[in-house]
Amino acid sequence: MHGRVKVKSTAQQEEEKRKEREKKLKIYVAARDACFSKRKEGIWDEGALQITQQLLSSNPDFGTLWNYRREILMHLETVKDEDEVQKIYEAELSFLESCLKVNPKSYGSWHHRDWVSTRLPRPDWARELSLCDRCLSLDDRNFHCWDYRRMVVKMSGVPVDQELAFTDRLIGSNFSNYSSWHYRSTLLPLLHPESPELPSPPRSSLPPSPQTHSHRVCEEQLLKEYELVQNAFFTDPNDQSAWFYYRWLLGRAEREEMISCVFVSREEERVSVAFSRPVNAQSVGLLLVLDGLPQRVEWRSVHPRFKHSPVWICDLPPGTVSDITNEHNLTVHWMEKHTHRDCALYTGRTESWCRDSATDQELFRSELSVEKTSVLQSELQSCNQLQELEPLNKWCLLTIVLLMRALDPLGYEKETLAHFQTLKEVDSTRSAYYSDLCSKFMIENTILKMEYAEVRVFSISDKNLTTLCHLDQLLLVTHINLSSNQLQRLPPQFAALQCLEVLEADNNSIENLEGVYHLPKLEEVLLKNNKISSLADLQPLASCLKLKRLDLRGNPVTRVANVESELAELLPSVSDLLL
Amino acid sequence: MGTQVKDVIVKPDAPSTLLLDKHADYIAAYGSKKDDYEYTLSEYLRMSGIYWGLTVMDLMGQLPRMNRQEIIDFIKACQHECGGVSASIGHDPHLLYTLSAVQILCLYDNVDALDVDKVVEYIKGLQQEDGSFAGDKWGEIDTRFSFCAVATLALLGKMDSINVDKAVEFVLSCMNFDGGFGCRPGSESHAGQIYCCSGFLSLTGQLHQVNSDLLGWWLCERQLPSGGLNGRPEKLPDVCYSWWVLASLKIIGRIHWIDKAKLRSFILACQDEETGGFADRPGDMVDPFHTLFGVAGLSLLGDEQIKPVNPVLCMPEDVLQRIDLQPDLLS
Ligand SMILES: [Zn+2]
């Protein structure tokens, strides 16, 4: 029950209401039972139509009665001529119209209209479309009606540009209309695909969703859309609809599907493979070829929690690459995507890799795009103008942050941090969201800096990090410094750091080490002043066989009875333990 | 100029503590008003109504107060020749009520009260060529029904009886520009559908396909100054939407993006101190539906007076442990 205000009433009023309800109940039950028994007897006549009509007009969610009506209508189709059938169905449509007037959000009524419309001998789609127009003019957010409209449009072949013009009209009369903006997001890519001369092959019989690569919009149309959205948010800067739509417009194309990195280590006789998205290597057809010979290997994700993971590992058959005087050539094939990556392991080298780095792929030109810098620059200018007028508008601030990232993530780092600070203050309800997003951007910047410096050290201390992400990008990192942040855990994704030797994470709030799992080279773990409270929390470290040095000072676990001897048993390789 | 934020005002004298005993009394009494007009009008969804009532009772540790045998007999009587279950006797079978029936029988550890093989056949028969599911033989297509299908099969341990890949493909084709999901391809995002679709992707092991950061942003923007959550932009807050948004955020590992304390006080304010039960908004009429989602929401927010609830199936965790079902959640 929705939106029914509780009203106080006197005892006398209550008694009157009770009597009235009793009366209504009797009538209702009699009608219902009459329906059920007619149906049981297989009666499909006008009388049954009448009695179900009476019930459904007050209770349109009574689905079984619509079913009964459909049975009757289908029966009448077989005994009446086409004109009569047409008339019966038209009567049904006007009955439905009266139901929808009373209850415009009944699933049952809308579905029945759908059903009737597709059975009508001579459908009048123009009338249906104008019904939608009227209904949406009463409530422009009624999603049942929008869905019905989409059905009508599809059945009657209404041109896409006509529908786009319809959203123009609705948005023109009221910018705050999320449903219309949504509809535009589905229409634009049909009308103005990104590269019309190269239609991407449909993945399936289904229409692609606006989230997928093929559903981007060509640049000329994008510019027009930017203008429309700007009109909207300059008119009403607090209307979220336009801002959500704007963020989508600015979104970048999906990343190409590929093998982004192959790493091979002689000592561990192990190959690690990173993909551009999480995959299930056991089902995508992954083939490892070593010196021309396909290898029978078993792929496993970096953590047993993941059936889909961006990083997969396999052990080579013993002895195949261990002799340092031999040179080897590896190729990993991703059969499903017809792509592969080679990696050469030269004589005298203990390890080797081949990859496209984050900088190569322009991975963190944000979620924003490839669009021309000048366009983004002018968008940023407009937003900055708006921000001067509305300094505390969170939508505008967040959009500025996104635009800055698209333009120059490192150059705008200081402004970005300041804007995030303001966002957390003006929209404190969502401060955790802003903290996580800011953490993500800082991690991206640190990856970029690391790659420009061509080092394998990832250092991001004292940056108020609340979450870790992009860990699959850190496959080659040997030293990581996460000290003095606000991390609460090293999540399972952390197990992607297959080359990690030193982990520094002092002064956080870490209570969970799930991701420090089977890291074959890990020797040193510094966790001073965290919140590790039990030996069980340290269990994952037992899978890191080379661990020598462990600093747990300032953790609650140090106060556990017999902690030293328990740890000696749990982590026999550790020789340097600080408690 | 400027949009007025649609929201409610929580009055200072609104309830601020959890009135568990009253809620249990309210639900226990609800089923005994069988001759009530309003009760009779809602017969078309009776099976779900029973699921709402029993689940909230179980979450409050009060399941034994309900009439187990009567309910099980009722469910048996609602299974049809085709295998599907109807909301009540005399009504037609539908996926919505088939799921509710199986959920109830899981609470009672008694799924064999139904002909399980026939249930599976029924569900299998409703899958369409494009992977979607019709709610019943009359062909209404909705991602809600995709959820009902896989949730029922997961509870029965029979997921492999349908074409899961196709089913996933269909649900993913309903993903929108905002990362959310609608009823059908092209339909607007809606918290209820997002709950169904993220729950569906959890049960089918495909949560990595969700754009969690984008969807999580849309979801946490559902929280209004009153603390309540709405189901779509520019709509009023509601206890049931609070559950759907909250559960979705939990499934995609972003529950900390909303202000939990504020939501808790909004949900508590929707209690009726006189009658027990929760309403959609403070001051409205209570019903079992909002009572379940109010209590379940408080459980997800960590209230220790209530049993832990599973965000995907909206059932007590201990029931799912018993049948060894642990749907994926993102971390
Ligand atoms: Zn509600």
mmCIF file of N, CA, C and O in Angstrom, chain A residues 401 404-405 408-421 442 445 449:
data_model
loop_
_atom_site.group_PDB
_atom_site.id
_atom_site.type_symbol
_atom_site.label_atom_id
_atom_site.label_comp_id
_atom_site.label_asym_id
_atom_site.label_seq_id
_atom_site.Cartn_x
_atom_site.Cartn_y
_atom_site.Cartn_z
ATOM 1 N N VAL A 401 35.416 18.077 -11.505
ATOM 2 C CA VAL A 401 36.448 17.082 -11.194
ATOM 3 C C VAL A 401 36.608 16.101 -12.356
ATOM 4 O O VAL A 401 37.728 15.804 -12.798
ATOM 5 N N MET A 404 38.266 17.745 -15.347
ATOM 6 C CA MET A 404 39.699 17.944 -15.103
ATOM 7 C C MET A 404 40.470 16.650 -15.304
ATOM 8 O O MET A 404 41.568 16.645 -15.843
ATOM 9 N N ARG A 405 39.885 15.557 -14.892
ATOM 10 C CA ARG A 405 40.557 14.281 -15.059
ATOM 11 C C ARG A 405 40.675 13.907 -16.527
ATOM 12 O O ARG A 405 41.647 13.305 -16.955
ATOM 13 N N ASP A 408 43.609 16.580 -17.852
ATOM 14 C CA ASP A 408 44.985 16.466 -17.372
ATOM 15 C C ASP A 408 44.980 16.033 -15.908
ATOM 16 O O ASP A 408 45.052 16.864 -15.002
ATOM 17 N N PRO A 409 44.896 14.726 -15.669
ATOM 18 C CA PRO A 409 44.705 14.241 -14.297
ATOM 19 C C PRO A 409 45.823 14.678 -13.343
ATOM 20 O O PRO A 409 45.547 15.047 -12.204
ATOM 21 N N LEU A 410 47.064 14.692 -13.822
ATOM 22 C CA LEU A 410 48.158 15.063 -12.918
ATOM 23 C C LEU A 410 48.217 16.568 -12.715
ATOM 24 O O LEU A 410 48.373 17.065 -11.599
ATOM 25 N N GLY A 411 48.023 17.301 -13.803
ATOM 26 C CA GLY A 411 48.085 18.758 -13.727
ATOM 27 C C GLY A 411 47.028 19.352 -12.804
ATOM 28 O O GLY A 411 47.263 20.363 -12.144
ATOM 29 N N TYR A 412 45.867 18.728 -12.759
ATOM 30 C CA TYR A 412 44.784 19.270 -11.949
ATOM 31 C C TYR A 412 44.664 18.598 -10.578
ATOM 32 O O TYR A 412 43.656 18.737 -9.907
ATOM 33 N N GLU A 413 45.696 17.863 -10.175
ATOM 34 C CA GLU A 413 45.558 17.073 -8.947
ATOM 35 C C GLU A 413 45.193 17.927 -7.734
ATOM 36 O O GLU A 413 44.309 17.576 -6.942
ATOM 37 N N LYS A 414 45.861 19.079 -7.610
ATOM 38 C CA LYS A 414 45.624 19.907 -6.433
ATOM 39 C C LYS A 414 44.182 20.427 -6.385
ATOM 40 O O LYS A 414 43.497 20.335 -5.364
ATOM 41 N N GLU A 415 43.703 20.933 -7.528
ATOM 42 C CA GLU A 415 42.324 21.432 -7.582
ATOM 43 C C GLU A 415 41.337 20.307 -7.300
ATOM 44 O O GLU A 415 40.332 20.500 -6.615
ATOM 45 N N THR A 416 41.647 19.137 -7.863
ATOM 46 C CA THR A 416 40.748 17.995 -7.670
ATOM 47 C C THR A 416 40.592 17.696 -6.184
ATOM 48 O O THR A 416 39.484 17.529 -5.680
ATOM 49 N N LEU A 417 41.714 17.646 -5.476
ATOM 50 C CA LEU A 417 41.665 17.348 -4.043
ATOM 51 C C LEU A 417 40.852 18.406 -3.295
ATOM 52 O O LEU A 417 40.048 18.085 -2.416
ATOM 53 N N ALA A 418 41.048 19.666 -3.666
ATOM 54 C CA ALA A 418 40.302 20.736 -2.993
ATOM 55 C C ALA A 418 38.806 20.599 -3.254
ATOM 56 O O ALA A 418 37.991 20.765 -2.346
ATOM 57 N N HIS A 419 38.449 20.273 -4.502
ATOM 58 C CA HIS A 419 37.029 20.108 -4.821
ATOM 59 C C HIS A 419 36.419 18.941 -4.048
ATOM 60 O O HIS A 419 35.289 19.019 -3.590
ATOM 61 N N PHE A 420 37.179 17.863 -3.927
ATOM 62 C CA PHE A 420 36.654 16.726 -3.157
ATOM 63 C C PHE A 420 36.407 17.129 -1.703
ATOM 64 O O PHE A 420 35.426 16.719 -1.092
ATOM 65 N N GLN A 421 37.299 17.940 -1.171
ATOM 66 C CA GLN A 421 37.106 18.402 0.203
ATOM 67 C C GLN A 421 35.776 19.161 0.333
ATOM 68 O O GLN A 421 34.984 18.901 1.230
ATOM 69 N N MET A 442 43.406 9.201 -6.969
ATOM 70 C CA MET A 442 44.784 9.323 -6.485
ATOM 71 C C MET A 442 45.599 8.076 -6.863
ATOM 72 O O MET A 442 46.775 8.173 -7.206
ATOM 73 N N ASN A 445 46.490 8.403 -10.477
ATOM 74 C CA ASN A 445 47.604 9.349 -10.665
ATOM 75 C C ASN A 445 48.929 8.717 -10.266
ATOM 76 O O ASN A 445 49.949 8.924 -10.937
ATOM 77 N N LYS A 449 52.259 8.254 -12.501
ATOM 78 C CA LYS A 449 53.589 8.755 -12.113
ATOM 79 C C LYS A 449 54.618 7.629 -12.102
ATOM 80 O O LYS A 449 55.747 7.798 -12.557
#
